Amino acid sequence: MNNKLISIALTGLLSSTIATSAYGADLSITGRIQAEYSGINIEGFSSQTSVNDPTFFSSWGLRVFEDLGSGFKAVTMIDFGFNTNGGPIGSREMYVGISKDSIGTLKFGRTHSPFADFAGGWTIDPFVYTTLQATGSGGTMIASANGLGSGSFTAVNSVVRFDSATFNGFSFAALLMPGNANTLEANLGGILGGQGPTKGNTGGKDGEWDVQFAAKYAMEIQDHKLEIFSGYSRDNVSSAQKKIMAVNLKTEEVVRIGGAWSYKNFRLQGQYDFISNALGAATCSDAAALGEIGNESTRQCNTAMNPGGDGSIWFASGQYRIGNATLVAQGGMTDANNTDIFASRKAKSFTVGALYDLSKRTNLFGGYQHVNVIDKNSTVDRDRDTWTVGIRHLF
């Protein structure tokens, strides 16, 4: 059955390529695949190792451009994620839009958020989509739901997004999720974990109007390159969330500032987020979920805030490139303030490792990460140590 489905899919792809070429559109098949040999040691439990793609990096998709004349193009993206161990396929970006180089790109459908791929987010984490990534597992950066899906591998349903062209170094991106839209798909159908009554219910639903805006400025002077960015995210509390009487949920607001500076082979980058009235509080990365034993909760979800609570997250990274190799040292801290129900939590992390380019498409990576947990909700703070070596290929 699987072989038949694969044959049908390949036949469809070839047929689509011929059809679109006949109409003058430019269709390309894109994808990437990754596997890691990783180990995680959670305090109080035996170490666990695996060979797979635990952060759901691997994906394949279709990208289409059509010349509409006068400098305008139609753009379409369909992307599906998968696990190299044969896990379920999850939807990523699926949108249609119009672009013009001198103006920007307008998208309709399911897209990543500006906090994820435009201003900071995974753009400043060299280990994103590995078990060493900052999202979730390191207690740094915002988890999948806080900030309208600003964590790795997330996408937001039923949105309109505009990315501007760059004007004298300035550019911006804005996202709108209309009221009564579909719930935010922040966990790809549960792959990224999450728990509690607020799971998956962090998008436009029951009258919400959610928005996110980010801007950045980039400049280059001789061998110095500087980029600064900031953003604002507003996730309005819905009537469904207001019915959760145990937690006094209010509209979530996130403010972000950050930047990056590079000089020749050296680069520094980081960001700071302040979260008020967190709604998407119970999500964590799949890498962070590694090591869950039976019914014992060992997940490292300290990147997220307490439900309905405030807090801050900062992240900093330094890199140095030698030939084809990039050496990395980075870390950060999450500070989740206490609420009427939950006590305060903190997580401090540091990560060291390296990436090596075998070619423009194939990359090796590896390293070590330690997370120190200070959780006043638990009788035992379960710190964790993670190591990994892996390989990825883009096609």
Tab-separated table of C-alpha atoms in Angstrom:
chain	number	residue	atom	x	y	z
A	1	MET	CA	0.000	0.000	0.000
A	2	ASN	CA	2.776	2.426	0.895
A	3	ASN	CA	4.589	1.704	-2.375
A	4	LYS	CA	1.391	2.375	-4.312
A	5	LEU	CA	0.878	5.688	-2.510
A	6	ILE	CA	4.464	6.721	-3.218
A	7	SER	CA	4.039	5.843	-6.908
A	8	ILE	CA	0.825	7.849	-7.108
A	9	ALA	CA	2.458	10.826	-5.391
A	10	LEU	CA	5.483	10.785	-7.726
A	11	THR	CA	3.237	10.469	-10.771
A	12	GLY	CA	1.216	13.437	-9.526
A	13	LEU	CA	4.342	15.522	-9.005
A	14	LEU	CA	5.637	14.788	-12.498
A	15	SER	CA	2.240	15.522	-14.022
A	16	SER	CA	2.033	18.803	-12.105
A	17	THR	CA	5.484	19.812	-13.348
A	18	ILE	CA	4.496	19.222	-16.977
A	19	ALA	CA	1.184	21.051	-16.562
A	20	THR	CA	2.610	24.103	-14.872
A	21	SER	CA	5.458	24.342	-17.355
A	22	ALA	CA	2.887	24.413	-20.155
A	23	TYR	CA	1.221	27.436	-18.515
A	24	GLY	CA	4.509	29.269	-18.021
A	25	ALA	CA	4.755	28.832	-14.240
A	26	ASP	CA	7.947	27.944	-12.432
A	27	LEU	CA	7.396	24.908	-10.182
A	28	SER	CA	10.103	23.446	-7.994
A	29	ILE	CA	10.158	20.513	-5.585
A	30	THR	CA	11.894	21.469	-2.350
A	31	GLY	CA	12.806	19.464	0.700
A	32	ARG	CA	15.233	18.605	3.451
A	33	ILE	CA	16.017	15.530	5.519
A	34	GLN	CA	17.893	15.071	8.781
A	35	ALA	CA	18.862	12.343	11.240
A	36	GLU	CA	20.503	12.666	14.671
A	37	TYR	CA	22.177	10.265	17.054
A	38	SER	CA	21.336	11.970	20.326
A	39	GLY	CA	21.332	11.219	24.021
A	40	ILE	CA	19.596	12.900	26.905
A	41	ASN	CA	20.228	12.443	30.613
A	42	ILE	CA	17.497	13.749	32.914
A	43	GLU	CA	18.368	14.026	36.576
A	44	GLY	CA	16.993	11.022	38.426
A	45	PHE	CA	16.533	8.857	35.325
A	46	SER	CA	18.760	6.697	33.175
A	47	SER	CA	20.193	8.212	30.008
A	48	GLN	CA	18.297	7.623	26.763
A	49	THR	CA	19.633	7.583	23.226
A	50	SER	CA	17.954	7.458	19.825
A	51	VAL	CA	18.577	7.842	16.102
A	52	ASN	CA	15.819	9.843	14.464
A	53	ASP	CA	14.676	13.376	13.624
A	54	PRO	CA	13.168	14.399	16.983
A	55	THR	CA	12.670	18.080	16.104
A	56	PHE	CA	10.657	17.367	12.954
A	57	PHE	CA	13.128	19.172	10.637
A	58	SER	CA	12.591	16.955	7.605
A	59	SER	CA	10.034	18.079	5.041
A	60	TRP	CA	9.170	18.173	1.366
A	61	GLY	CA	7.023	20.555	-0.610
A	62	LEU	CA	6.126	22.409	-3.784
A	63	ARG	CA	6.905	26.047	-4.575
A	64	VAL	CA	5.334	27.828	-7.560
A	65	PHE	CA	6.004	31.229	-9.129
A	66	GLU	CA	4.046	32.643	-12.055
A	67	ASP	CA	4.852	35.875	-13.877
A	68	LEU	CA	1.733	38.064	-13.928
A	69	GLY	CA	3.348	40.973	-15.744
A	70	SER	CA	4.280	44.508	-14.621
A	71	GLY	CA	6.690	43.018	-12.109
A	72	PHE	CA	4.020	41.053	-10.208
A	73	LYS	CA	4.260	37.328	-9.489
A	74	ALA	CA	1.846	34.767	-8.092
A	75	VAL	CA	3.478	32.713	-5.314
A	76	THR	CA	2.347	29.418	-3.807
A	77	MET	CA	3.892	27.156	-1.176
A	78	ILE	CA	2.831	23.709	0.035
A	79	ASP	CA	5.063	22.141	2.700
A	80	PHE	CA	4.758	18.873	4.661
A	81	GLY	CA	6.975	17.808	7.575
A	82	PHE	CA	7.843	14.195	8.407
A	83	ASN	CA	9.985	12.138	10.761
A	84	THR	CA	12.789	9.931	9.466
A	85	ASN	CA	11.483	7.088	11.640
A	86	GLY	CA	8.323	6.979	9.546
A	87	GLY	CA	6.203	9.183	11.790
A	88	PRO	CA	3.084	11.016	10.626
A	89	ILE	CA	3.231	13.841	8.111
A	90	GLY	CA	2.324	17.278	9.488
A	91	SER	CA	1.266	20.367	7.566
A	92	ARG	CA	3.530	23.404	7.563
A	93	GLU	CA	3.189	26.440	5.343
A	94	MET	CA	0.354	26.342	2.788
A	95	TYR	CA	-0.395	29.676	1.181
A	96	VAL	CA	-1.073	31.573	-2.017
A	97	GLY	CA	-0.102	35.184	-2.613
A	98	ILE	CA	1.185	37.973	-4.815
A	99	SER	CA	4.627	39.573	-4.762
A	100	LYS	CA	6.538	42.419	-6.380
A	101	ASP	CA	10.213	43.033	-5.677
A	102	SER	CA	9.773	46.784	-5.163
A	103	ILE	CA	6.801	46.394	-2.777
A	104	GLY	CA	6.815	43.053	-0.990
A	105	THR	CA	4.813	39.837	-0.677
A	106	LEU	CA	1.196	39.372	0.426
A	107	LYS	CA	0.229	35.857	1.543
A	108	PHE	CA	-3.120	34.215	2.350
A	109	GLY	CA	-3.462	30.880	4.142
A	110	ARG	CA	-1.209	29.109	6.635
A	111	THR	CA	2.188	30.745	7.217
A	112	HIS	CA	4.962	31.048	9.756
A	113	SER	CA	4.745	34.054	12.059
A	114	PRO	CA	7.111	37.072	11.788
A	115	PHE	CA	8.430	36.243	15.260
A	116	ALA	CA	9.515	32.854	13.904
A	117	ASP	CA	11.238	33.575	10.609
A	118	PHE	CA	11.627	37.366	10.230
A	119	ALA	CA	12.665	39.109	13.462
A	120	GLY	CA	14.773	36.806	15.597
A	121	GLY	CA	13.216	33.456	16.377
A	122	TRP	CA	14.938	30.628	14.580
A	123	THR	CA	16.853	33.054	12.335
A	124	ILE	CA	19.361	33.706	15.136
A	125	ASP	CA	19.709	30.153	16.486
A	126	PRO	CA	22.365	28.183	14.548
A	127	PHE	CA	21.167	24.940	16.188
A	128	VAL	CA	17.487	25.406	15.353
A	129	TYR	CA	15.768	22.143	14.385
A	130	THR	CA	18.250	20.044	16.388
A	131	THR	CA	18.064	18.671	19.934
A	132	LEU	CA	20.392	21.532	20.921
A	133	GLN	CA	17.994	24.252	19.752
A	134	ALA	CA	17.084	27.092	22.071
A	135	THR	CA	13.327	26.672	21.704
A	136	GLY	CA	11.874	24.642	24.550
A	137	SER	CA	14.820	22.443	25.396
A	138	GLY	CA	17.082	25.252	26.475
A	139	GLY	CA	14.644	27.390	28.400
A	140	THR	CA	15.243	30.183	25.899
A	141	MET	CA	13.156	31.893	23.231
A	142	ILE	CA	9.369	31.632	23.146
A	143	ALA	CA	7.722	28.227	22.939
A	144	SER	CA	5.425	27.176	20.152
A	145	ALA	CA	2.235	28.915	21.177
A	146	ASN	CA	3.360	32.059	23.005
A	147	GLY	CA	3.684	34.886	20.522
A	148	LEU	CA	1.435	33.317	17.870
A	149	GLY	CA	3.558	30.345	16.971
A	150	SER	CA	6.992	31.898	17.230
A	151	GLY	CA	8.739	28.658	18.089
A	152	SER	CA	10.365	26.302	15.606
A	153	PHE	CA	8.312	24.243	13.113
A	154	THR	CA	5.110	26.124	13.865
A	155	ALA	CA	2.696	27.772	11.464
A	156	VAL	CA	-0.450	29.819	11.980
A	157	ASN	CA	-3.753	28.950	10.333
A	158	SER	CA	-6.116	31.303	8.531
A	159	VAL	CA	-3.955	34.426	8.283
A	160	VAL	CA	-3.070	37.319	6.037
A	161	ARG	CA	0.639	38.173	6.108
A	162	PHE	CA	2.585	40.936	4.381
A	163	ASP	CA	6.388	41.155	4.125
A	164	SER	CA	7.690	44.441	2.781
A	165	ALA	CA	10.585	44.997	0.436
A	166	THR	CA	13.704	46.571	1.975
A	167	PHE	CA	13.786	50.377	1.828
A	168	ASN	CA	17.156	51.941	2.734
A	169	GLY	CA	17.840	49.054	5.096
A	170	PHE	CA	14.361	49.034	6.688
A	171	SER	CA	11.788	46.262	6.284
A	172	PHE	CA	8.752	45.009	8.179
A	173	ALA	CA	6.319	42.090	8.367
A	174	ALA	CA	2.746	42.001	9.663
A	175	LEU	CA	0.326	39.149	10.341
A	176	LEU	CA	-3.435	39.274	10.935
A	177	MET	CA	-5.579	36.361	12.072
A	178	PRO	CA	-9.247	37.401	11.684
A	179	GLY	CA	-11.882	36.725	14.329
A	180	ASN	CA	-13.607	33.332	14.228
A	181	ALA	CA	-10.656	31.872	12.330
A	182	ASN	CA	-9.395	28.347	12.932
A	183	THR	CA	-7.506	27.609	16.121
A	184	LEU	CA	-3.768	28.227	15.913
A	185	GLU	CA	-1.997	25.032	14.875
A	186	ALA	CA	1.027	25.549	17.103
A	187	ASN	CA	1.808	21.909	17.818
A	188	LEU	CA	1.399	20.214	14.421
A	189	GLY	CA	-1.341	17.911	15.569
A	190	GLY	CA	0.186	17.142	18.949
A	191	ILE	CA	3.664	16.225	17.741
A	192	LEU	CA	5.226	18.919	19.901
A	193	GLY	CA	3.429	17.895	23.067
A	194	GLY	CA	1.594	20.371	25.248
A	195	GLN	CA	-0.977	19.706	27.891
A	196	GLY	CA	-3.770	21.296	29.904
A	197	PRO	CA	-6.993	23.083	28.934
A	198	THR	CA	-5.240	25.729	26.832
A	199	LYS	CA	-3.543	23.225	24.536
A	200	GLY	CA	-3.984	24.215	20.902
A	201	ASN	CA	-6.475	26.964	21.735
A	202	THR	CA	-4.288	30.002	21.205
A	203	GLY	CA	-5.400	31.366	17.856
A	204	GLY	CA	-8.308	33.271	16.371
A	205	LYS	CA	-11.414	31.565	17.685
A	206	ASP	CA	-14.771	32.710	19.076
A	207	GLY	CA	-14.318	36.323	18.063
A	208	GLU	CA	-10.579	36.899	18.403
A	209	TRP	CA	-8.558	39.249	16.213
A	210	ASP	CA	-4.901	38.387	16.641
A	211	VAL	CA	-2.060	40.450	15.214
A	212	GLN	CA	1.724	40.450	15.065
A	213	PHE	CA	4.092	43.096	13.724
A	214	ALA	CA	7.884	43.173	13.426
A	215	ALA	CA	10.420	45.527	11.870
A	216	LYS	CA	14.173	45.421	11.333
A	217	TYR	CA	17.006	47.555	10.059
A	218	ALA	CA	20.179	46.219	8.464
A	219	MET	CA	23.342	48.074	7.530
A	220	GLU	CA	26.885	47.247	6.431
A	221	ILE	CA	30.018	49.329	6.996
A	222	GLN	CA	33.188	47.837	5.543
A	223	ASP	CA	33.426	44.359	7.148
A	224	HIS	CA	30.873	45.147	9.876
A	225	LYS	CA	27.253	44.004	9.469
A	226	LEU	CA	24.559	45.113	11.895
A	227	GLU	CA	20.902	44.142	12.169
A	228	ILE	CA	18.456	45.281	14.829
A	229	PHE	CA	14.832	44.209	15.143
A	230	SER	CA	11.780	44.622	17.335
A	231	GLY	CA	8.229	43.364	17.354
A	232	TYR	CA	4.849	43.225	19.052
A	233	SER	CA	2.428	40.283	19.256
A	234	ARG	CA	-1.155	40.395	20.550
A	235	ASP	CA	-3.116	37.175	21.077
A	236	ASN	CA	-6.593	38.234	22.213
A	237	VAL	CA	-8.251	35.993	24.769
A	238	SER	CA	-11.272	34.200	23.317
A	239	SER	CA	-14.628	33.477	24.888
A	240	ALA	CA	-13.648	29.799	25.054
A	241	GLN	CA	-10.517	30.643	27.024
A	242	LYS	CA	-12.441	32.926	29.368
A	243	LYS	CA	-14.521	29.904	30.391
A	244	ILE	CA	-11.467	28.248	31.914
A	245	MET	CA	-12.335	29.449	35.404
A	246	ALA	CA	-9.312	27.913	37.131
A	247	VAL	CA	-6.996	30.340	35.343
A	248	ASN	CA	-7.829	34.017	34.934
A	249	LEU	CA	-6.718	34.293	31.299
A	250	LYS	CA	-6.367	37.689	29.647
A	251	THR	CA	-5.073	38.937	26.311
A	252	GLU	CA	-1.460	37.914	25.752
A	253	GLU	CA	1.053	40.557	24.679
A	254	VAL	CA	4.678	39.949	23.717
A	255	VAL	CA	7.317	42.624	23.109
A	256	ARG	CA	10.611	41.652	21.466
A	257	ILE	CA	13.901	43.426	20.825
A	258	GLY	CA	17.137	42.001	19.493
A	259	GLY	CA	19.899	42.169	16.969
A	260	ALA	CA	22.988	40.680	15.399
A	261	TRP	CA	26.487	42.004	14.686
A	262	SER	CA	29.111	40.292	12.594
A	263	TYR	CA	32.695	41.114	11.674
A	264	LYS	CA	34.490	38.896	9.178
A	265	ASN	CA	34.287	35.368	10.676
A	266	PHE	CA	32.857	36.409	14.050
A	267	ARG	CA	29.160	36.893	14.878
A	268	LEU	CA	27.157	37.863	17.997
A	269	GLN	CA	23.349	37.771	18.178
A	270	GLY	CA	20.519	37.670	20.682
A	271	GLN	CA	17.046	38.749	21.656
A	272	TYR	CA	14.919	39.616	24.672
A	273	ASP	CA	11.184	38.913	25.027
A	274	PHE	CA	8.753	40.148	27.647
A	275	ILE	CA	5.492	38.171	27.837
A	276	SER	CA	2.373	39.456	29.575
A	277	ASN	CA	-0.659	37.226	30.378
A	278	ALA	CA	0.655	34.153	28.549
A	279	LEU	CA	-1.996	32.124	26.735
A	280	GLY	CA	0.029	29.465	24.920
A	281	ALA	CA	1.653	28.341	28.117
A	282	ALA	CA	1.701	24.574	27.946
A	283	THR	CA	3.714	23.881	24.804
A	284	CYS	CA	7.285	22.682	24.416
A	285	SER	CA	9.509	21.399	21.640
A	286	ASP	CA	9.594	17.743	20.699
A	287	ALA	CA	13.290	17.744	21.549
A	288	ALA	CA	12.355	18.915	25.016
A	289	ALA	CA	9.916	16.021	25.322
A	290	LEU	CA	12.702	13.476	24.873
A	291	GLY	CA	13.157	11.420	27.984
A	292	GLU	CA	9.587	11.189	29.215
A	293	ILE	CA	9.375	7.914	31.110
A	294	GLY	CA	5.980	6.323	31.683
A	295	ASN	CA	3.640	8.741	33.405
A	296	GLU	CA	6.500	10.669	34.962
A	297	SER	CA	6.598	14.168	33.527
A	298	THR	CA	10.211	14.928	32.626
A	299	ARG	CA	9.562	17.402	29.812
A	300	GLN	CA	11.654	20.550	29.712
A	301	CYS	CA	8.899	23.051	28.952
A	302	ASN	CA	10.344	25.989	30.852
A	303	THR	CA	10.584	28.063	27.706
A	304	ALA	CA	6.875	28.774	28.120
A	305	MET	CA	5.339	30.995	30.776
A	306	ASN	CA	2.878	29.905	33.445
A	307	PRO	CA	-0.721	29.997	32.105
A	308	GLY	CA	-1.946	33.569	32.465
A	309	GLY	CA	1.386	34.704	33.874
A	310	ASP	CA	4.100	37.201	32.985
A	311	GLY	CA	7.786	36.670	32.440
A	312	SER	CA	10.829	37.234	30.276
A	313	ILE	CA	13.158	35.234	28.061
A	314	TRP	CA	16.594	36.128	26.738
A	315	PHE	CA	18.947	34.358	24.387
A	316	ALA	CA	22.511	35.099	23.221
A	317	SER	CA	24.811	33.319	20.789
A	318	GLY	CA	28.403	33.703	19.598
A	319	GLN	CA	29.841	32.058	16.491
A	320	TYR	CA	33.239	31.852	14.846
A	321	ARG	CA	33.829	30.371	11.400
A	322	ILE	CA	37.040	28.519	10.499
A	323	GLY	CA	37.016	27.256	6.930
A	324	ASN	CA	33.907	25.094	6.525
A	325	ALA	CA	33.388	24.795	10.289
A	326	THR	CA	31.375	27.112	12.562
A	327	LEU	CA	32.041	26.983	16.309
A	328	VAL	CA	29.079	27.958	18.518
A	329	ALA	CA	28.636	28.932	22.175
A	330	GLN	CA	25.235	30.152	23.339
A	331	GLY	CA	22.790	30.240	26.217
A	332	GLY	CA	20.020	32.098	27.937
A	333	MET	CA	17.380	32.090	30.630
A	334	THR	CA	13.635	31.908	31.073
A	335	ASP	CA	12.023	33.616	34.060
A	336	ALA	CA	8.357	32.644	34.459
A	337	ASN	CA	6.730	34.670	37.221
A	338	ASN	CA	4.320	33.096	39.666
A	339	THR	CA	0.525	33.337	39.367
A	340	ASP	CA	-2.339	32.612	41.784
A	341	ILE	CA	-2.084	28.912	40.845
A	342	PHE	CA	1.489	28.289	39.676
A	343	ALA	CA	4.766	29.130	41.412
A	344	SER	CA	7.661	30.770	39.622
A	345	ARG	CA	10.001	28.781	37.371
A	346	LYS	CA	13.414	29.466	35.920
A	347	ALA	CA	15.604	27.648	33.454
A	348	LYS	CA	19.195	28.510	32.590
A	349	SER	CA	20.998	26.885	29.702
A	350	PHE	CA	24.320	26.857	27.916
A	351	THR	CA	25.228	25.083	24.689
A	352	VAL	CA	28.521	24.434	22.897
A	353	GLY	CA	28.959	22.748	19.557
A	354	ALA	CA	29.918	23.035	15.918
A	355	LEU	CA	28.512	22.817	12.412
A	356	TYR	CA	30.506	21.675	9.374
A	357	ASP	CA	29.508	22.248	5.744
A	358	LEU	CA	30.340	19.272	3.558
A	359	SER	CA	28.769	21.168	0.653
A	360	LYS	CA	26.192	23.881	0.060
A	361	ARG	CA	23.449	21.310	0.679
A	362	THR	CA	24.908	18.871	3.222
A	363	ASN	CA	25.824	19.752	6.784
A	364	LEU	CA	27.192	17.952	9.869
A	365	PHE	CA	26.460	19.202	13.401
A	366	GLY	CA	27.006	18.209	16.998
A	367	GLY	CA	27.399	19.489	20.516
A	368	TYR	CA	26.391	19.470	24.167
A	369	GLN	CA	23.735	21.329	26.155
A	370	HIS	CA	23.080	21.656	29.897
A	371	VAL	CA	19.856	23.002	31.397
A	372	ASN	CA	19.588	24.034	35.048
A	373	VAL	CA	15.969	24.042	36.235
A	374	ILE	CA	14.642	25.921	39.264
A	375	ASP	CA	10.972	24.932	39.475
A	376	LYS	CA	9.106	25.805	42.668
A	377	ASN	CA	6.086	23.793	41.447
A	378	SER	CA	8.048	20.547	41.724
A	379	THR	CA	9.619	18.767	44.664
A	380	VAL	CA	12.584	17.806	42.431
A	381	ASP	CA	14.306	20.065	39.904
A	382	ARG	CA	15.201	17.779	37.041
A	383	ASP	CA	18.192	19.271	35.264
A	384	ARG	CA	19.175	17.754	31.940
A	385	ASP	CA	22.211	17.139	29.769
A	386	THR	CA	21.884	16.590	26.035
A	387	TRP	CA	24.397	15.632	23.344
A	388	THR	CA	23.910	15.003	19.658
A	389	VAL	CA	25.659	14.369	16.343
A	390	GLY	CA	23.721	14.585	13.125
A	391	ILE	CA	23.622	15.188	9.398
A	392	ARG	CA	21.151	17.082	7.217
A	393	HIS	CA	20.708	17.492	3.472
A	394	LEU	CA	18.710	20.039	1.477
A	395	PHE	CA	17.284	19.134	-1.905
